[in-house]
Each structure stands twice: as structure tokens, then as C-alpha cells.
Coordinates of C-alpha atoms in Angstrom, one line a residue:
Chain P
X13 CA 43.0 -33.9 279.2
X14 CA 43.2 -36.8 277.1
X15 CA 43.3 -39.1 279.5
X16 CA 40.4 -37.3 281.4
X17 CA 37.7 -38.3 278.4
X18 CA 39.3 -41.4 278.0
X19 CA 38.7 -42.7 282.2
X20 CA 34.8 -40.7 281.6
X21 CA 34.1 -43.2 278.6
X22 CA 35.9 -46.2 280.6
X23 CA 33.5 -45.4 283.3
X24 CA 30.3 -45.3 281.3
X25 CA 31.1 -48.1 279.1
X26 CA 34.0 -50.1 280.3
X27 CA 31.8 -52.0 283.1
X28 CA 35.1 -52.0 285.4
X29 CA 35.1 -53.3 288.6
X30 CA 36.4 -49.9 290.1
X31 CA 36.3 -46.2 288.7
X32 CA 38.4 -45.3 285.7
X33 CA 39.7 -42.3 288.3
X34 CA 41.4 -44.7 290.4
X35 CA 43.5 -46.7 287.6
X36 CA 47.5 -45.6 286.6
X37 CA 47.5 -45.6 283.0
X38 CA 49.0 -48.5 282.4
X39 CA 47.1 -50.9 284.5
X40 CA 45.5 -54.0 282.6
X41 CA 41.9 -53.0 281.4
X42 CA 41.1 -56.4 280.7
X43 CA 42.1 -57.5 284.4
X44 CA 40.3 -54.7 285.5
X45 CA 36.8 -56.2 284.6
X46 CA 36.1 -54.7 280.9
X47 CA 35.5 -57.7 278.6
X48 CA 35.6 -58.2 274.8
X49 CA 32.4 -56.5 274.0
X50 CA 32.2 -54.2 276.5
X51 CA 35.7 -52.8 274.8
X52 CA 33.7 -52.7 271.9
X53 CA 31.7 -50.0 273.4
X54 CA 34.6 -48.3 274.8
X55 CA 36.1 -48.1 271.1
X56 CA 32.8 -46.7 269.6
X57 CA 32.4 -44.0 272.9
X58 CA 36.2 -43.1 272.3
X59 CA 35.4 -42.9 268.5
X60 CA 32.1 -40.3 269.6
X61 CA 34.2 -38.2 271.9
X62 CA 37.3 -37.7 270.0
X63 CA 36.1 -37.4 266.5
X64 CA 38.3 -39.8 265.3
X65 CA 37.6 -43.3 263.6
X66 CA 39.8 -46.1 264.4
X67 CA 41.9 -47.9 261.2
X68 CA 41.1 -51.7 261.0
X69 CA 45.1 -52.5 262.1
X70 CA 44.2 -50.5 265.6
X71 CA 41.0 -52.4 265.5
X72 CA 42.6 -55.3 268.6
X73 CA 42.6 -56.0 272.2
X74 CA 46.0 -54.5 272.6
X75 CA 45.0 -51.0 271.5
X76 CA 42.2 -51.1 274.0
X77 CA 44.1 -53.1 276.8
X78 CA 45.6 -50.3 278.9
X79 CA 45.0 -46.3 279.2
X80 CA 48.2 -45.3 277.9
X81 CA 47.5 -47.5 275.0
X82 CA 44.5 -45.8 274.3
X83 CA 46.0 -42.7 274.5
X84 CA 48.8 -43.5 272.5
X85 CA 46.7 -44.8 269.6
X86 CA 44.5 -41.5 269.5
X87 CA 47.5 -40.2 269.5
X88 CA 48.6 -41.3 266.0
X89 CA 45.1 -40.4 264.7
X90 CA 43.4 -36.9 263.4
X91 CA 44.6 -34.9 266.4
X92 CA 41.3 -33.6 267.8
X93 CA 40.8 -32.1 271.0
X94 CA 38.1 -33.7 272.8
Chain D
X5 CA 10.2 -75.1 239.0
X6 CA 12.2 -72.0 237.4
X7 CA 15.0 -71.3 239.9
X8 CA 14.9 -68.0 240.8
X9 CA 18.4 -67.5 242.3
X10 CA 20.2 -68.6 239.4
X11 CA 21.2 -65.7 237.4
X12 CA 24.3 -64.3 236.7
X13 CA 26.9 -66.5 238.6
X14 CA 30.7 -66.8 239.5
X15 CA 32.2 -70.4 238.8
X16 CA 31.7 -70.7 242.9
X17 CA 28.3 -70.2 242.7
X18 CA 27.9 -72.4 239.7
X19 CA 29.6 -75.1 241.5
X20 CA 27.1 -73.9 244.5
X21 CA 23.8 -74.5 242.6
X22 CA 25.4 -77.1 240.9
X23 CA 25.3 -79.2 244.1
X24 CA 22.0 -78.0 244.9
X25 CA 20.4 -78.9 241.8
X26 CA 21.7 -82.4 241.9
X27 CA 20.3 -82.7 245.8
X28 CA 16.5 -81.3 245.1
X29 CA 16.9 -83.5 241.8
X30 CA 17.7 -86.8 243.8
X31 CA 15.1 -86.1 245.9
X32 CA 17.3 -85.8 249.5
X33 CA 16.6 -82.2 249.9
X34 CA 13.3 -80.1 248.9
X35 CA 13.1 -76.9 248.0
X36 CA 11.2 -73.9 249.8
X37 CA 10.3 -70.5 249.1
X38 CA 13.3 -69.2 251.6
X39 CA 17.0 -70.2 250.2
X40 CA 18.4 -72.3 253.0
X41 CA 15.2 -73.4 254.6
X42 CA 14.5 -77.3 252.9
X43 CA 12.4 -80.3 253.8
X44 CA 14.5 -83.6 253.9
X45 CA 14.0 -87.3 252.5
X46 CA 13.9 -89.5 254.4
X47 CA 17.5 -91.0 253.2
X48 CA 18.9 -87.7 254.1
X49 CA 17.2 -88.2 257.5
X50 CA 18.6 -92.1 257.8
X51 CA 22.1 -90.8 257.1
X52 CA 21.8 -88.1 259.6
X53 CA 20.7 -90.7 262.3
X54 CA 23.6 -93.0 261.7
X55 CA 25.6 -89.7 261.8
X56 CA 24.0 -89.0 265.4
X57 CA 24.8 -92.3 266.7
X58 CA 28.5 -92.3 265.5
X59 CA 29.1 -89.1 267.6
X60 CA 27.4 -90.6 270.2
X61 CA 29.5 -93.6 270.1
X62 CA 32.5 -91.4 269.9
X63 CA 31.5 -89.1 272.9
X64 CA 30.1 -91.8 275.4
X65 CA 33.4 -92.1 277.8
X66 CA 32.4 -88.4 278.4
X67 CA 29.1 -89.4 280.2
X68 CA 27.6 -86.4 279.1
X69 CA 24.1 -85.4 280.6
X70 CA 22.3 -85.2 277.6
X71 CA 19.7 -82.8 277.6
X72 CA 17.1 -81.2 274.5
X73 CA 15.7 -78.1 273.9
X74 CA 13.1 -76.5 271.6
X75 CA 14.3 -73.8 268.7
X76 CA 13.4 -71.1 271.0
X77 CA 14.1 -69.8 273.9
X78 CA 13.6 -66.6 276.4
X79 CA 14.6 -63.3 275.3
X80 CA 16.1 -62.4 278.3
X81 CA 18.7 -65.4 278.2
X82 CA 19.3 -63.9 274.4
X83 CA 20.3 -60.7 275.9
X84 CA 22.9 -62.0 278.1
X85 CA 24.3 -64.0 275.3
X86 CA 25.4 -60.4 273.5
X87 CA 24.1 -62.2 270.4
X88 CA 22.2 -58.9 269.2
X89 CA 25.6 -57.1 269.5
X90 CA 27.9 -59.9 267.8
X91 CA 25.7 -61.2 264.8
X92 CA 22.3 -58.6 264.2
X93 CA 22.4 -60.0 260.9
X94 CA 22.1 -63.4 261.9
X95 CA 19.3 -62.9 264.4
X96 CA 15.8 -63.9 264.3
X97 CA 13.3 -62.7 266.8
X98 CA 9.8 -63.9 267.4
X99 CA 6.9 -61.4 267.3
X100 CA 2.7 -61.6 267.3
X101 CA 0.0 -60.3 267.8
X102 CA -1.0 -58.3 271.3
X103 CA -3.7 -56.3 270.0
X104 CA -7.6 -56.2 270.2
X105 CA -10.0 -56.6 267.6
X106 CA -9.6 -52.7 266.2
X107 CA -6.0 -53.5 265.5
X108 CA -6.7 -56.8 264.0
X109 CA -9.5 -54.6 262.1
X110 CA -6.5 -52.4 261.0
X111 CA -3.9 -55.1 260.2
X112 CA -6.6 -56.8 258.3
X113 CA -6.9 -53.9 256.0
X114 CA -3.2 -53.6 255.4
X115 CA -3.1 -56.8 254.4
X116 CA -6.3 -56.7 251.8
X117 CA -4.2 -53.2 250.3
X118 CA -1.1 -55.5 250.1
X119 CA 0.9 -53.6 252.4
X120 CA 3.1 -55.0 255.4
X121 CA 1.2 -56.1 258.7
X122 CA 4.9 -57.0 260.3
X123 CA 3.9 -53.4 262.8
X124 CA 0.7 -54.5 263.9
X125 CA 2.2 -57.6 265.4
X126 CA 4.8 -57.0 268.9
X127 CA 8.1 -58.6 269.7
X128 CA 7.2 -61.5 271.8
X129 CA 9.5 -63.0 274.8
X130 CA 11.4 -65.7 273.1
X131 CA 13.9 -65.5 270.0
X132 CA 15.0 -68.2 267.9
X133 CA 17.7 -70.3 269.2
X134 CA 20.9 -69.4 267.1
X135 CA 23.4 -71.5 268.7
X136 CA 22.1 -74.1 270.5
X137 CA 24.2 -74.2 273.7
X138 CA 23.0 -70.8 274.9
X139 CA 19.7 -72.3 276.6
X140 CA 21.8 -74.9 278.1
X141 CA 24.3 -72.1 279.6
X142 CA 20.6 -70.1 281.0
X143 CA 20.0 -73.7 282.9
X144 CA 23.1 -73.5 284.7
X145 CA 23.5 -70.4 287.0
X146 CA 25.6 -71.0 289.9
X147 CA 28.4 -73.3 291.1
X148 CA 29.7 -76.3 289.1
X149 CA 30.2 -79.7 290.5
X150 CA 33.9 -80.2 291.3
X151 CA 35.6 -81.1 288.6
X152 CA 32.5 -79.4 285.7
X153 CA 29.7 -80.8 283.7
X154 CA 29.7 -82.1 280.2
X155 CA 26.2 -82.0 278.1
X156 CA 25.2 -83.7 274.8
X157 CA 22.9 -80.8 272.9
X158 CA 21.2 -81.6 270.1
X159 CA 18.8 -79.6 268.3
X160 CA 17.6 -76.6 265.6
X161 CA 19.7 -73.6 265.0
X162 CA 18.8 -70.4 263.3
X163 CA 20.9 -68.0 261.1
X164 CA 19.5 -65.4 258.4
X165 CA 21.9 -65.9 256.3
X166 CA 19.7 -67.1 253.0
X167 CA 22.0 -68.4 250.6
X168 CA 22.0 -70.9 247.3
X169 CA 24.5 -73.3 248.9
X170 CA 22.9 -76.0 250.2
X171 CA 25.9 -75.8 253.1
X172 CA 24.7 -72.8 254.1
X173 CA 20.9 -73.0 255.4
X174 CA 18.7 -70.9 257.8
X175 CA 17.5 -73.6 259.8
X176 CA 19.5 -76.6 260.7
X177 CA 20.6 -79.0 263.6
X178 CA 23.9 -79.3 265.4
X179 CA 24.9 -81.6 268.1
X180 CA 27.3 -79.9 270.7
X181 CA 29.2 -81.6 273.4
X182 CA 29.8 -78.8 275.7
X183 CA 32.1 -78.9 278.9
X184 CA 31.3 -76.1 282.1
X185 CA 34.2 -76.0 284.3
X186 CA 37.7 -75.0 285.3
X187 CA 39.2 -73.2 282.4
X188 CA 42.6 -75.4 282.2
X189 CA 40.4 -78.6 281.5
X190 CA 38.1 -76.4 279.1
X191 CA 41.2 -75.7 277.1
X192 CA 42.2 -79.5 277.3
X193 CA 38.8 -80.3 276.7
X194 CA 38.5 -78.7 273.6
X195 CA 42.3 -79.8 272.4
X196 CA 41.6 -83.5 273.0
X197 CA 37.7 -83.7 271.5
X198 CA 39.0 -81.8 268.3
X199 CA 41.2 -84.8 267.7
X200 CA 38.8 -87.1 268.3
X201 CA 36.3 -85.6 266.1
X202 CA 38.8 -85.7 263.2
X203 CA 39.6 -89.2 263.7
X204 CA 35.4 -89.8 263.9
X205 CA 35.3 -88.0 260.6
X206 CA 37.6 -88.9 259.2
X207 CA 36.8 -93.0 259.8
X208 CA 33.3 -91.7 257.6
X209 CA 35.5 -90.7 254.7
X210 CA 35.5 -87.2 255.0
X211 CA 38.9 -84.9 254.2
X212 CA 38.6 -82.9 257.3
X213 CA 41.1 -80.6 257.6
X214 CA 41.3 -78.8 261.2
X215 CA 41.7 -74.6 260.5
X216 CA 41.5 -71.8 263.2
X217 CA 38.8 -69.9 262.2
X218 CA 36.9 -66.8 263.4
X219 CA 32.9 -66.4 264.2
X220 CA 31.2 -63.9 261.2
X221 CA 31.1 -61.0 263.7
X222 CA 29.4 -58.0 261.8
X223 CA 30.6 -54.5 261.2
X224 CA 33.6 -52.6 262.7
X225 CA 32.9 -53.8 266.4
X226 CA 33.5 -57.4 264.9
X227 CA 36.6 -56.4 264.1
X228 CA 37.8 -56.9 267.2
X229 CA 36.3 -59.2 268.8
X230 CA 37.4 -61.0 265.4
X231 CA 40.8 -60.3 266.3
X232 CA 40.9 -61.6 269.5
X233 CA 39.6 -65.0 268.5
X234 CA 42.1 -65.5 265.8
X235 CA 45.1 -64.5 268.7
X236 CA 44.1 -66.7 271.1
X237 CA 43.4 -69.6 268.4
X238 CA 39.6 -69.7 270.6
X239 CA 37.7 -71.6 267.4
X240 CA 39.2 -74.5 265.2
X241 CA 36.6 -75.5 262.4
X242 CA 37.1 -78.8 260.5
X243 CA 36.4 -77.8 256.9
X244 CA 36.3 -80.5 254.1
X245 CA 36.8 -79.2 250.1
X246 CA 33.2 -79.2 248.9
X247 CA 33.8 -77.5 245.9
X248 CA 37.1 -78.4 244.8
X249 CA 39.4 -75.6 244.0
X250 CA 37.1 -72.9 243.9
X251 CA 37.1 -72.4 247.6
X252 CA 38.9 -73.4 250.7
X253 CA 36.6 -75.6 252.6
X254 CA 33.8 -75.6 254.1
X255 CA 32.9 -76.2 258.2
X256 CA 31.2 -79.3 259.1
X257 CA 32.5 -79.4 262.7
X258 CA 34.2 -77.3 265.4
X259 CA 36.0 -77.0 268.6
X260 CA 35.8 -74.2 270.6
X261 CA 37.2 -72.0 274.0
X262 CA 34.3 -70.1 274.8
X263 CA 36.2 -68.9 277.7
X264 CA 34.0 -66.6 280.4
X265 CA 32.4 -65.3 277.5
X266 CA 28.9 -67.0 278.6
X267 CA 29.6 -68.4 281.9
X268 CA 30.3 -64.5 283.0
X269 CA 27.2 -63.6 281.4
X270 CA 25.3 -66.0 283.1
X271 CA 26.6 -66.3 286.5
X272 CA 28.5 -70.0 286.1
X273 CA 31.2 -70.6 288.7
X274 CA 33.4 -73.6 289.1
X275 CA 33.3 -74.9 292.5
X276 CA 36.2 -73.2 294.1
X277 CA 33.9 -70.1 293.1
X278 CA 35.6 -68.4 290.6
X279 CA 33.9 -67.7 287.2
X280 CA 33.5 -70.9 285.1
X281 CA 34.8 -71.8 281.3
X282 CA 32.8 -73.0 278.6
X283 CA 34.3 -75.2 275.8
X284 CA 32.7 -77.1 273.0
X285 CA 32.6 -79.5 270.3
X286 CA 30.1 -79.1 267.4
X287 CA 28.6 -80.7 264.6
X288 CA 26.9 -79.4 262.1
X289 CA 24.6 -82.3 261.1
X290 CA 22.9 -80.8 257.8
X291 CA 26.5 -80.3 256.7
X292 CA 28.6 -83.2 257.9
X293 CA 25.4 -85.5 255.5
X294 CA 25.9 -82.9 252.9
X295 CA 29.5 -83.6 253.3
X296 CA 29.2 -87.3 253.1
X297 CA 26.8 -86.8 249.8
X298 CA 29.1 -84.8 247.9
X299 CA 32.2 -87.4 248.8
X300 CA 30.9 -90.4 248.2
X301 CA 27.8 -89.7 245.9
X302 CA 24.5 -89.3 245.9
X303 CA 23.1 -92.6 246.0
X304 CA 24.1 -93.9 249.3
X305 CA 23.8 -97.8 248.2
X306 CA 26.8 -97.4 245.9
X307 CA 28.6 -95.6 249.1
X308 CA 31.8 -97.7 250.3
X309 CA 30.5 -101.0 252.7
X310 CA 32.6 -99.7 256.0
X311 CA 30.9 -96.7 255.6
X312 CA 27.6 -98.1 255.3
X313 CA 28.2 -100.0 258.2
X314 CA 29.1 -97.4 260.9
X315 CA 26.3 -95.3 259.7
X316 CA 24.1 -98.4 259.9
X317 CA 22.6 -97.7 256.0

């Protein structure tokens, strides 16, 4: 479920070179095509769809670098089902 | 001329003014309107020229293809650069009138009532150029020569950042040595020119001290692209103590990976095709003179002879 919203904002902001449908979860977003701003976009969409505001200490590159990582760091915030 | 922006101030700021008093006062800078927007003497202007051919000096076994462009360029190149997304504050857009004669009528009027006319006028296709490499990265779409290019910019920047230190003004001129290649000699690039520039600098005098430093992204979003910078050490500033203890330093030069960040945008690949590095060396000239004032006075005859010499004075 999660994961779901997380490839749909990937795919409308993450400007990957392939869909968000075809990655595992722990392949390297970065690798995959998304660059520094364009996770910037990806961080505000996830903030939009999950209701849930990233803390400055989850505000890096790692917490945006994989799908599981993104997961996991919603995870730890206001548990709201997207 | 009462100074309006002198009210109420921390010892910083004091110290701030305080050096901007003494530069309209000795005549090397004159005051606007606009904080940060001054004319300059012509001493200021004959220590910024002996400035500009030390750095050429220092930078010509790089045979750099020097190239000059003016404080604007196209919108369109300014959208690729993200620079609307990474500094809106710092931004500076061009607009004017499009209208006919019944809007002029109209804008006219607003005017005579003493009301803004900014919305009568329409953005027009150019912005001000806020760092001036991005026109030069616009020029080169495509493949690289083997082996990269290397370009001597020089010319005006723009940031809206209006502020009472004189090291801080809108408009200003850098000189950037910018290499377009490979991104292992980009990295070198920018490792061995840093030391070179703080040699250069400090031959003039100047306390440089080299510190990794970040780019004043704005809002959350800067956050992280803040982050990322400061990991991967991509910007080094060389900062010398203008105002003693009351802060840490202040940029006059730096070096910097901009990675694929432009190239990317832009299209740039090296010769064997894959997407180009950018890496750079700046100077801010305004500052490094300002820099030179406050070290060794304002009265550049009493400055120390080697000095004098290498900036030809």
C-alpha cells in the first residue's frame, strides 16, 4: 500500500528513466535517473500524499535514495494511511 | 546623507557599516538608493584590474578559451539551470512593457495616483545573469572535445540579497575558470586550482583560509540539496576574517564540483558520450578588492611595495 503511493509519486516526479512499477525496493533511485532536485519534488509529493512533514535530520539523499528507505522513513513519522 | 540602514545594530553589523562608512567616506565605493548596488572609484577599479591580471597570470598554463557575456541572458537557459527552484529569493527577472497605448493610458494613471505599475509591464525573455557560468554552459550543448574545455568568464552577477555589508552587494563581477569534461579530471580540476588560488591570494596578502561550504539554498527543499553538498565536500570557499572575531570569514573565492548538475540539464557530453562534469574556480572580484582594502588599508599608496607591484598600483 505504502509502497504503491510511494512508486505513483516516483513516477510523476522522480523523472526515472523506467517506471517506479518495475523497480525492487531497494534499487538505487539515484542510479535510476532521479537527480537532486527532482528528489526534491519527490520529498514535497510524498509530504502531499502522506500527510506527514519530513524532520530536518530526514531532510538527505539517503532517506530519498531507495524505496524501502522511503518507506522506512514514513514509517517512523505520523502513521497516516495514504 | 542620513543613513537609513543604520538603526538599531548588533556589534556585527556595527563592524558591518563600520566598513562601509569608511569606503563611501574614502571615496572608493558610492552609495545608491538600493543597499548593495554602488558605483566605484576609479582606485577601486585600478585595484580590481591588477586583481584581473593576477588571476590571469595565475590561470594562463590552462589556455582557457576566454569568452564574455552580458548580465543577461535567455529565460529559457534560466529554466534549465533550476535556479528558480534553488534560490527564488536571489532571482531577478526582467519584465516591460507589451501593451498598447490604452494600457500605457492605464499604467500612466497608476502611476500619477502613486500606486504600483510593476502589472502593467510583462515578464520579458531574458533574466539577470546570477551566476555567471550558466550562459557559458547554454553555449555548449553536445559532445566535448577529448580530453574537455576550460573557459575564462568574466562578468556581472546578480543576487537580491540587499544588505549593509559592503561584502554583500546585488550586483557585482566574478571571474570563473570553468572546466567541461570527464568527471575524474573535473574533480582534479577543482582540487588542484583551489590550491593554486590560495597560493595567488595568498602572495596578495590575504588570510585565505579554504572551508567547505554550502550554496544558500532557500526553504525546506534546500535542505537537502544543502545536505548533499556538504557530504560530498562539492563547494570549498576561501573566506578571509573581515570582521575580526565577530564572524567566521567571509568568501572571496571558490572551487567547485558542479558535477552533472548543469551539464545534464543542458545536454553536455564528454567525448566518449557520456554526460559531462562541470568544475569551477571563482572569484569574487568586488570582494577579493574589498578584501585587500580592509587588510592592508584604505589608501592603497601606503599598501606594502610587493603588493603594489603584482597588482601593478
Amino acid at each position: 500500500m505504502t509502497d504503491d503511493t510511494i512508486r505513483r509519486v516516483l513516477d510523476a516526479h522522480g523523472k526515472l528513466r523506467v517506471p517506479a512499477s518495475g523497480l525492487d525496493a531497494d534499487a538505487d533511485l539515484y542510479a535510476a535517473g532521479m537527480s537532486s532536485h527532482a528528489s526534491v519534488n519527490v520529498m514535497l509529493a510524498l509530504e502531499d500524499a502522506f500527510e506527514v512533514e519530513f524532520p530536518d535530520e530526514l531532510l538527505t539523499k539517503q532517506t530519498f535514495c531507495t524505496i524501502a528507505a522511503i518507506s522506512a522513513a514514513i514509517g517512523t513519522l505520523a502513521a497516516v494511511p495514504a | 546623507m542620513t543613513d537609513i540602514l543604520e538603526t538599531g545594530l548588533t556589534p556585527l553589523e556595527e563592524a558591518r557599516h563600520g566598513f562601509r562608512r569608511e569606503l563611501l567616506d574614502a571615496g572608493l565605493l558610492i552609495a545608491s538608493a538600493s543597499a548593495g548596488v554602488y558605483g566605484r572609484s576609479a582606485t577601486f577599479e585600478a585595484v580590481l584590474t591588477g586583481l584581473d591580471r593576477v588571476l590571469t597570470e595565475l590561470t594562463a598554463p590552462l589556455n582557457a578559451t576566454a569568452l564574455r557575456f552580458p548580465p543577461v541572458y535567455p529565460r529559457a537557459d534560466f529554466e534549465l539551470t533550476d535556479y528558480i527552484a534553488s534560490f527564488p529569493d536571489l532571482s531577478g527577472v526582467v519584465s516591460s512593457f507589451e501593451g498598447g497605448d490604452r494600457e500605457h493610458r492605464e499604467l500612466l494613471a497608476a502611476r500619477e495616483a502613486g500606486e504600483r505599475w510593476d502589472g502593467y509591464l510583462t515578464p520579458a525573455d531574458v533574466v539577470l545573469t546570477n551566476a555567471i557560468c550558466h550562459p557559458l554552459y547554454a553555449t555548449l550543448r553536445g559532445r566535448m572535445p577529448a580530453g574537455g574545455g576550460v573557459y575564462d568568464i568574466l562578468g556581472w552577477g546578480f543576487r537580491h540579497e540587499p544588505s549593509a555589508d559592503p561584502m554583500r552587494m546585488q550586483s557585482f563581477r566574478m571571474h570563473e575558470f570553468v572546466y567541461v569534461g570527464e568527471p575524474d579530471a573535473a574533480q582534479e580540476y577543482r582540487d588542484t586550482w583551489l590550491d593554486k588560488a590560495v597560493d595567488a591570494l595568498s602572495g596578495l596578502g590575504l588570510p585565505v583560509t579554504p572551508v567547505a561550504a554550502n550554496d544558500p539554498f532557500f526553504g525546506r527543499a534546500g535542505r537537502m540539496l544543502v545536505s548533499e553538498q556538504l557530504r560530498d565536500n562539492l563547494k570549498v570557499e576561501l573566506t578571509v576574517p573581515m570582521y575580526g572575531d565577530l564572524h567566521e570569514g567571509t568568501a572571496i573565492a571558490s572551487a567547485n564540483c558542479q558535477r552533472d548538475h548543469l551539464t545534464a540539464a543542458f545536454g553536455i557530453r564528454t567525448a566518449g558520450g557520456e554526460v559531462a562534469h562541470g568544475a569551477c574556480l571563482a572569484f569574487g572580484m568586488e570582494r577579493t578588492v574589498l578584501a585587500l582594502l580592509r587588510v592592508h588599508g584604505l589608501d592603497v599608496n601606503d599598501w606594502p611595495l610587493d603588493v603594489r607591484a603584482r597588482l601593478a598600483l
